[in-house]
Short mmCIF file of C-alpha atoms and ligand atoms in Angstrom, two decimals:
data_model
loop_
_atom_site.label_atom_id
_atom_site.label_comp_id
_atom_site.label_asym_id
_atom_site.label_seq_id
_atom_site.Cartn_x
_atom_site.Cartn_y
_atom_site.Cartn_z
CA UNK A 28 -29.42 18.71 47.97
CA UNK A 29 -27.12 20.85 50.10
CA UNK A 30 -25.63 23.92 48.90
CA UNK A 31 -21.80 22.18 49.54
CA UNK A 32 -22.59 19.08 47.84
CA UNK A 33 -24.03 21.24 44.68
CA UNK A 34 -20.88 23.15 44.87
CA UNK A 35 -18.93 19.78 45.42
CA UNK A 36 -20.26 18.57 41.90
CA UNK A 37 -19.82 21.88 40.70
CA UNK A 38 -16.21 21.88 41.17
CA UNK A 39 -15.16 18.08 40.15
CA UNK A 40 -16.94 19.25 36.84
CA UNK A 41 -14.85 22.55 36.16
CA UNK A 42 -11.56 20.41 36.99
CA UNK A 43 -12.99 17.43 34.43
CA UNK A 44 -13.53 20.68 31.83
CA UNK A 45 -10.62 21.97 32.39
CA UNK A 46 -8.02 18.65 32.87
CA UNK A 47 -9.79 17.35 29.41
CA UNK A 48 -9.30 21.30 27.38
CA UNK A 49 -6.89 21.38 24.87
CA UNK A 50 -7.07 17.76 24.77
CA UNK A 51 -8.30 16.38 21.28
CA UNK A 52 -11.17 14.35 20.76
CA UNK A 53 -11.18 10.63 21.05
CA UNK A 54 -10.67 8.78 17.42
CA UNK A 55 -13.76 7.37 16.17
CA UNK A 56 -13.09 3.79 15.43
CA UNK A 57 -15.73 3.31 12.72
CA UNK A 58 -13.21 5.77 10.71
CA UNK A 59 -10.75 3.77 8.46
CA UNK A 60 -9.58 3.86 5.22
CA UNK A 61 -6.78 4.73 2.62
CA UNK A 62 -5.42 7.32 0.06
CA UNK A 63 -3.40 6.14 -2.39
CA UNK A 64 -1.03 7.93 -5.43
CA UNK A 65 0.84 6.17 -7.83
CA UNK A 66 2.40 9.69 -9.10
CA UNK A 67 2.01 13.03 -10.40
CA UNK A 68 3.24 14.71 -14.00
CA UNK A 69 2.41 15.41 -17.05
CA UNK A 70 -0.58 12.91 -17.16
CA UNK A 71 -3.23 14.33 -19.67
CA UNK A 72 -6.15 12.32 -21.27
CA UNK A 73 -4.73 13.10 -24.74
CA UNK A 74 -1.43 11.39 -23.92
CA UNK A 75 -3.18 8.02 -22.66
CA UNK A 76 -4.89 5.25 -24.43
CA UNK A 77 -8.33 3.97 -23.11
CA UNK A 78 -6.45 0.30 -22.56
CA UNK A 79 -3.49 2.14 -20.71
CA UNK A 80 -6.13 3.99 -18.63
CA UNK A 81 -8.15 0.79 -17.42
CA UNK A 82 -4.95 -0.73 -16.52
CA UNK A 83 -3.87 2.02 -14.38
CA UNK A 84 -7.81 2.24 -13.11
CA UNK A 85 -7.58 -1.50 -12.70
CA UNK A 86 -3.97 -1.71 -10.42
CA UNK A 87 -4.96 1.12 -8.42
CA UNK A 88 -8.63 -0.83 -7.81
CA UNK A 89 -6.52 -4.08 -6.41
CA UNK A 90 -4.31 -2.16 -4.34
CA UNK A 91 -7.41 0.07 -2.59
CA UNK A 92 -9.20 -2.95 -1.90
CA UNK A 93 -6.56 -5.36 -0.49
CA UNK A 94 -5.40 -2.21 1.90
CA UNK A 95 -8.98 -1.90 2.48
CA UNK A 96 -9.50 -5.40 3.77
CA UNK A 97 -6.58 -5.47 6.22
CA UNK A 98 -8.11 -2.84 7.85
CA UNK A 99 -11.41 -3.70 7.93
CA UNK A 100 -10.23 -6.76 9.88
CA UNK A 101 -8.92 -4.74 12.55
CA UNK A 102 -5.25 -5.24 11.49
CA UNK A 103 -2.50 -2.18 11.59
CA UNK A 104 -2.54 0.63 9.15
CA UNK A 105 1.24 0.19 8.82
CA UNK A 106 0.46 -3.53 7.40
CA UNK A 107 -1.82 -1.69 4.81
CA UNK A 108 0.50 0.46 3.81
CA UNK A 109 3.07 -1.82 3.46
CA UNK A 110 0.61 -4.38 1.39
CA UNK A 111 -0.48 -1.73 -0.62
CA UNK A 112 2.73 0.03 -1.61
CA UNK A 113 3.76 -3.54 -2.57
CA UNK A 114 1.39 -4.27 -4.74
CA UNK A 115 2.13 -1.31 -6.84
CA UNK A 116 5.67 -2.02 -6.59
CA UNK A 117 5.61 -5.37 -8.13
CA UNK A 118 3.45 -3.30 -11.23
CA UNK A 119 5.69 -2.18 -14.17
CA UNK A 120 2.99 1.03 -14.34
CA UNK A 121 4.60 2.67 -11.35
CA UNK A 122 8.29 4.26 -10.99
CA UNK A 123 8.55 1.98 -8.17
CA UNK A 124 10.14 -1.42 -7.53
CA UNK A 125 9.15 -3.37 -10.63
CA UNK A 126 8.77 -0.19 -13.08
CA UNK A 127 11.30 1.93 -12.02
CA UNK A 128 13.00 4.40 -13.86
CA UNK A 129 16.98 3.95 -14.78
CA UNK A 130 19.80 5.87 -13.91
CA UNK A 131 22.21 7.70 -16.09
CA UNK A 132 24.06 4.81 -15.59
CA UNK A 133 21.45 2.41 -17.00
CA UNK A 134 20.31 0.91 -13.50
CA UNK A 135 18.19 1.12 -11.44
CA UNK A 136 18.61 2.80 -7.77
CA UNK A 137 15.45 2.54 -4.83
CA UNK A 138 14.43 4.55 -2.46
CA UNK A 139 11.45 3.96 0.38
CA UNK A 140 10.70 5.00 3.54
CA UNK A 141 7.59 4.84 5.89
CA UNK A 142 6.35 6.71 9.37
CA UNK A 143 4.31 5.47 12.26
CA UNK A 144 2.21 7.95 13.29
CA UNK A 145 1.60 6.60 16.34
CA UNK A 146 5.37 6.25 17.38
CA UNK A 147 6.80 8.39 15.33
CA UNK A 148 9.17 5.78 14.50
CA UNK A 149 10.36 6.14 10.66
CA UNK A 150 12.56 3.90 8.18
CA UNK A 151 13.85 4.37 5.32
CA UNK A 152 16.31 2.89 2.52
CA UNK A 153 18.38 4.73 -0.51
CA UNK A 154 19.78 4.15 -3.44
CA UNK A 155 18.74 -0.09 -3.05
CA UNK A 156 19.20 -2.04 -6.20
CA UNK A 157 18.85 -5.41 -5.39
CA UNK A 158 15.88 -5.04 -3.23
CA UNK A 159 12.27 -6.17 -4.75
CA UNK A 160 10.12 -4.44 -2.21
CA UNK A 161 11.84 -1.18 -1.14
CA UNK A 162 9.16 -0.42 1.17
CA UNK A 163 9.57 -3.74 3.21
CA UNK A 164 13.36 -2.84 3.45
CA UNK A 165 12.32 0.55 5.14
CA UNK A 166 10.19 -0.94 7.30
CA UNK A 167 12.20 -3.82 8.72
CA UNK A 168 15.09 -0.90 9.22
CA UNK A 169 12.46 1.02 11.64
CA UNK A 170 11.47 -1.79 13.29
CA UNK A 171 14.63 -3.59 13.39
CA UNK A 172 17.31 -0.94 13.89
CA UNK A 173 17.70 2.08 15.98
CA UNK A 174 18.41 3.92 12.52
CA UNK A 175 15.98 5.62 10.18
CA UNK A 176 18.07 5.57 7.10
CA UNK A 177 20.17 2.86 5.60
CA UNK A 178 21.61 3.77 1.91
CA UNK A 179 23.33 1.84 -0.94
CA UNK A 180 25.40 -0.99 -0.46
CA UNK A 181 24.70 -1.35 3.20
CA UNK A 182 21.03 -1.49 2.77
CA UNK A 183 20.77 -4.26 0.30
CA UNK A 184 22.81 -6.18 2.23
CA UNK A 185 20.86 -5.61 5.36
CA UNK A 186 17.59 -6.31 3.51
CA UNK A 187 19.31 -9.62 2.28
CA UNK A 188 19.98 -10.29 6.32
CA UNK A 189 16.58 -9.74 7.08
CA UNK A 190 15.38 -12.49 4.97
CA UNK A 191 13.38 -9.74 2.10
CA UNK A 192 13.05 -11.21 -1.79
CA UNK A 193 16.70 -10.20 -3.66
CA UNK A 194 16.87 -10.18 -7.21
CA UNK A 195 19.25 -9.07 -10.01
CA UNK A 196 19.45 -5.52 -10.99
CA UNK A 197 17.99 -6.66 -14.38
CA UNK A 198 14.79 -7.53 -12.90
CA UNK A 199 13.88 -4.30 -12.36
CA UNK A 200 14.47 -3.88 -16.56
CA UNK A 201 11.40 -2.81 -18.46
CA UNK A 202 11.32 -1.44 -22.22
CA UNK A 203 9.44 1.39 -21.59
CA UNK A 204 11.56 2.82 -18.77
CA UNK A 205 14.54 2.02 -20.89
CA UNK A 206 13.21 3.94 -23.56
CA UNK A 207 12.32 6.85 -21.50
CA UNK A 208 16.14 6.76 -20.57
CA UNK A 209 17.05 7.18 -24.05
CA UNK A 210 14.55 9.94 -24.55
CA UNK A 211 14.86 11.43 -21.00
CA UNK A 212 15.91 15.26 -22.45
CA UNK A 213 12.15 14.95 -23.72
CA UNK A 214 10.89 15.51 -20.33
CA UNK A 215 10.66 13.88 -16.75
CA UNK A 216 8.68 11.23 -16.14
CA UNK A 217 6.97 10.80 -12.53
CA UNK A 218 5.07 7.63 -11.07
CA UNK A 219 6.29 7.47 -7.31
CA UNK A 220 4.21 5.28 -5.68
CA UNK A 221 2.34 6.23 -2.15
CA UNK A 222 -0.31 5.56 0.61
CA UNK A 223 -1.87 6.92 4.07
CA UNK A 224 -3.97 4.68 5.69
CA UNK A 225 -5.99 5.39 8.93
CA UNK A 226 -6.71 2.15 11.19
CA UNK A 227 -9.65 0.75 13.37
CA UNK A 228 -7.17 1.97 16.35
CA UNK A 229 -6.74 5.65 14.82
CA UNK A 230 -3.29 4.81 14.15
CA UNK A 231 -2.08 6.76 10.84
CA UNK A 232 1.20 5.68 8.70
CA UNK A 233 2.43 7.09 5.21
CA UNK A 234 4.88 5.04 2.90
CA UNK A 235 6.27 6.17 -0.04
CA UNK A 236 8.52 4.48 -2.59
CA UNK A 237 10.37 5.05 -6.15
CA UNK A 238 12.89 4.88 -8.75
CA UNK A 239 13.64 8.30 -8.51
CA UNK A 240 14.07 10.52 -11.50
CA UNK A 241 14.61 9.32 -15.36
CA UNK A 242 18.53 9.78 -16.19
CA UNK A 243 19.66 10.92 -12.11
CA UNK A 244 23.15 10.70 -11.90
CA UNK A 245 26.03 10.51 -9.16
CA UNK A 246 24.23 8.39 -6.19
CA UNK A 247 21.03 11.06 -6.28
CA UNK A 248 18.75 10.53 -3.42
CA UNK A 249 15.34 12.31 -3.76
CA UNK A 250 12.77 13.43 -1.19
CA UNK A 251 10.99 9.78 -0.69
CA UNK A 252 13.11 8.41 1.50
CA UNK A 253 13.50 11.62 3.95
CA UNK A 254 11.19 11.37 6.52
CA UNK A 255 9.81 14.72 6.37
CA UNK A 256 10.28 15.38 2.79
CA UNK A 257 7.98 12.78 1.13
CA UNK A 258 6.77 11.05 4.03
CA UNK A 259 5.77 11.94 7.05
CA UNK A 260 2.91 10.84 9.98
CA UNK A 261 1.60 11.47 12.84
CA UNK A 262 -1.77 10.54 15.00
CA UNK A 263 -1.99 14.19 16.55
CA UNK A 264 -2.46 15.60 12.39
CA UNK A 265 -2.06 13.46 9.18
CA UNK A 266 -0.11 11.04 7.17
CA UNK A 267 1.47 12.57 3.53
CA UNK A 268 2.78 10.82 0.94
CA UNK A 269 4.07 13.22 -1.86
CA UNK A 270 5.43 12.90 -5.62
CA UNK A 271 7.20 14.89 -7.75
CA UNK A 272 10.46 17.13 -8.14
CA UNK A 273 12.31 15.96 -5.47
CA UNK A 274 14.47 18.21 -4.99
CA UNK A 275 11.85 21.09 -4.28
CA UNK A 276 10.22 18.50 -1.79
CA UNK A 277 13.48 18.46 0.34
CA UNK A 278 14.30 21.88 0.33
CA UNK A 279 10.53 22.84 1.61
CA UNK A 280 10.25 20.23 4.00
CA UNK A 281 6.64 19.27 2.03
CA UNK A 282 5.19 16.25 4.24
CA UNK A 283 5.99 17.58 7.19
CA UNK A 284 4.80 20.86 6.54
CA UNK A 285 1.59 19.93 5.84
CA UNK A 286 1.13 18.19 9.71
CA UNK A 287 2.94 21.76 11.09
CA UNK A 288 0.10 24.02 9.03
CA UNK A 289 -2.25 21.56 11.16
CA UNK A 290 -0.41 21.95 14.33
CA UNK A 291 0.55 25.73 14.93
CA UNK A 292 -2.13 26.97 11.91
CA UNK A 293 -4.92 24.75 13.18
CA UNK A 294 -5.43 24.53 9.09
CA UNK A 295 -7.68 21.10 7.93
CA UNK A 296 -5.73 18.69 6.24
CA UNK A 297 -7.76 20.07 2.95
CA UNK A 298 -5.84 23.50 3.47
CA UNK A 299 -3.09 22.54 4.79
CA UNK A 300 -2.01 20.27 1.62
CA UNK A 301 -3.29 23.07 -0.83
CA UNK A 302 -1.50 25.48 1.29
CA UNK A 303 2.05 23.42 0.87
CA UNK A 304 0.86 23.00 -3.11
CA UNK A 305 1.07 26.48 -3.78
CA UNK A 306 4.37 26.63 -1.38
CA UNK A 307 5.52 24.40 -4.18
CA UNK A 308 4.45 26.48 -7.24
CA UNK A 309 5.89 29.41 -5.54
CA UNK A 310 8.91 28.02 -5.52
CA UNK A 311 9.24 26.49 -8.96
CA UNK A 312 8.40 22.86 -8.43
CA UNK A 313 5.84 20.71 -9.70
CA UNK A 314 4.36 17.98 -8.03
CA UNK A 315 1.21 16.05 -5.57
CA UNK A 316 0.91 14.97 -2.65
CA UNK A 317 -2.14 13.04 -0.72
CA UNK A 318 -2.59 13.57 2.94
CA UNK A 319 -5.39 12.38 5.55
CA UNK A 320 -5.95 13.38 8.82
CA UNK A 321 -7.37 11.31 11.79
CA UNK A 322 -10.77 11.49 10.80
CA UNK A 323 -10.93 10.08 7.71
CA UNK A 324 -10.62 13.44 6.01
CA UNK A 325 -8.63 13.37 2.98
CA UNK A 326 -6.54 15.68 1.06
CA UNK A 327 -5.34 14.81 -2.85
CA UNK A 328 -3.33 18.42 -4.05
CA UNK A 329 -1.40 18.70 -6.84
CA UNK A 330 0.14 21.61 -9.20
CA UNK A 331 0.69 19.03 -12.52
CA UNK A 332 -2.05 18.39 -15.41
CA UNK A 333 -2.50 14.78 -13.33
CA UNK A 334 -1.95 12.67 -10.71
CA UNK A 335 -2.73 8.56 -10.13
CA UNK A 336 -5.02 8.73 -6.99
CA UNK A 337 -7.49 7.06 -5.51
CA UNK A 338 -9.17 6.37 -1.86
CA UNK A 339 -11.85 4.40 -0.14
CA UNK A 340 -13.03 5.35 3.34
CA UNK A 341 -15.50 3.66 5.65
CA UNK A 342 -17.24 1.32 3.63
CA UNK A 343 -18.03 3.11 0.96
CA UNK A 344 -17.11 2.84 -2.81
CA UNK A 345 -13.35 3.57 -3.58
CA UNK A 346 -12.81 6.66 -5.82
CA UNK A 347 -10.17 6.27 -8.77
CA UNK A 348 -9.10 9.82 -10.18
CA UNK A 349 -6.25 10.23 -13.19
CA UNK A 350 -6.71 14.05 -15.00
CA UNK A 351 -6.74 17.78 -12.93
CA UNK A 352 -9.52 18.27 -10.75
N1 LIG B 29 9.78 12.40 -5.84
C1 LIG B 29 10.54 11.42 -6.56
C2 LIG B 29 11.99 11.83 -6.53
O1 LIG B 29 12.29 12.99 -6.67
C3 LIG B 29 10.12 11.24 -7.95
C4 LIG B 29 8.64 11.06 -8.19
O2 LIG B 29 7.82 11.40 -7.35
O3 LIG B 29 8.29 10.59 -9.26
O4 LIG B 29 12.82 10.95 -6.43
#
């Protein structure tokens, strides 16, 4: 071979090396799964019943494996999400759709929201009462308006436009909720509902949804619907789905500043989340959050005695986790 062809080759090679540094590797498809919460508090094994616990064990089974199935067929990880979060919506277990907590007021006030990672298109609703699935609301308002957020009045009636299930404020009525109303000065009561999935495509998306807080008063919007807050994705990091005090959750930025550690840090999603934990103690709230990254990798961090979690990745067996770690 001649000495200028060798160098030829040589050359083409460096450029390759150095047009492709920097760049991050290619998703693998045979990576897919989900991460799941269905909220984080004051969840010890003393305070639950073995019947209570199977029925948690048992919702949070269904919900893995139908998200687990839509992706194994090859479809989106934003239909997973959705499916999933539904599911647990239409549970009374969950401070979500079905079992959410009342107002001050006595009713009941939604919020959702969901990201695509790999837009980085969001939606989001607030403060929905007539809405059965919250998180289909916030979907159809990122894929069907140029707005992220739609609160209140406005967004029932747009969810009503867009054809979603409507029902009564009193379906969303359940005696235990009610009660917890009566005795919310005993303590707050979590149960936000969440999910990351990661798709055949490498595509992440995070969707969160809730009731709120026990006894909120004067339109209160927590950190679930804020894109950023308690939800956030995206394909270059993770997807995050968080629960707990709200209002600490917004005022740290919590989702997204678990994809930033990722970014600028070059933190794994495993640090990154217990990083933006202790943020969280530090700063007097109490909460979880669950978080996975582009390779499967999964993050489930939390700073309460428990948190409703679970996960099943690549074809093997889902996980189901209630009490601390
Ligand atoms: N984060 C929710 C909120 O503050 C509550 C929860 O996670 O249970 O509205």
């Amino acid at each position: 071979m001649k000495v200028t062809k060798i160098f030829k080759i040589l050359t083409i090679a460096l450029v390759f090396t150095i047009m492709n540094c920097g760049k991050t590797p290619l998703h693998n498809p045979t990576v897919y799964g989900l991460v799941i919460h269905g909220g984080a508090g004051t969840i010890t094994k003393e305070r639950m019943s073995p019947e209570k616990e199977a029925e948690y064990r048992g919702k949070i089974m269904g919900a893995l494996t139908a998200g687990y199935r839509i992706l194994e067929r090859g479809d989106s990880s934003l239909d997973a999400v959705e499916a999933v979060v539904r599911i647990m919506e239409d549970s009374p277990l969950f401070n979500a759709g079905k079992g959410a907590v009342f107002t001050n007021e006595g009713t009941n006030e939604l919020d959702a929201s969901i990201m695509d990672g790999s837009t980085l298109q969001a939606g989001a609703v607030a403060g929905v009462k007539t809405v059965k699935n919250p998180i289909s609301a916030a979907r159809k308002v990122m894929e069907k308006t140029w707005h992220v957020m739609l609160a209140g009045d406005g967004a029932d009636h747009f969810a009503a436009e867009q054809g979603l299930e409507i029902v009564d404020n009193n379906y969303f009525y359940t005696e235990r909720r009610w009660k917890a109303l009566k005795n919310a000065q005993e303590g707050e009561k979590y149960g936000t509902v969440g999910c990351v999935a990661l798709d055949k495509n490498g595509n992440i998306t995070a969707g969160t949804s809730t009731g709120g807080l026990t006894n909120k008063r004067w339109g209160r919007v927590g950190d679930t619907p804020i894109i950023g807050a308690g939800t956030y994705a995206n394909n270059e990091t993770c997807g995050v789905s968080g629960t707990g005090q709200g209002e600490y959750f917004i005022r740290g930025s919590i989702a997204y500043d678990v994809s930033a550690l990722m970014i600028y840090r070059s933190l794994t999603v495993k640090d990154a989340a217990g990083r933006v934990i202790d943020k969280l103690s530090g700063s007097g709230g109490k909460g979880g959050l669950i978080a996975m990254d582009r390779n499967g990798n999964i993050a489930m961090s939390f700073n309460t005695e428990g948190m409703y979690r679970g996960y099943r990745i690549n074809g093997s067996e889902s996980v189901i986790k209630i009490y601390g770690h």
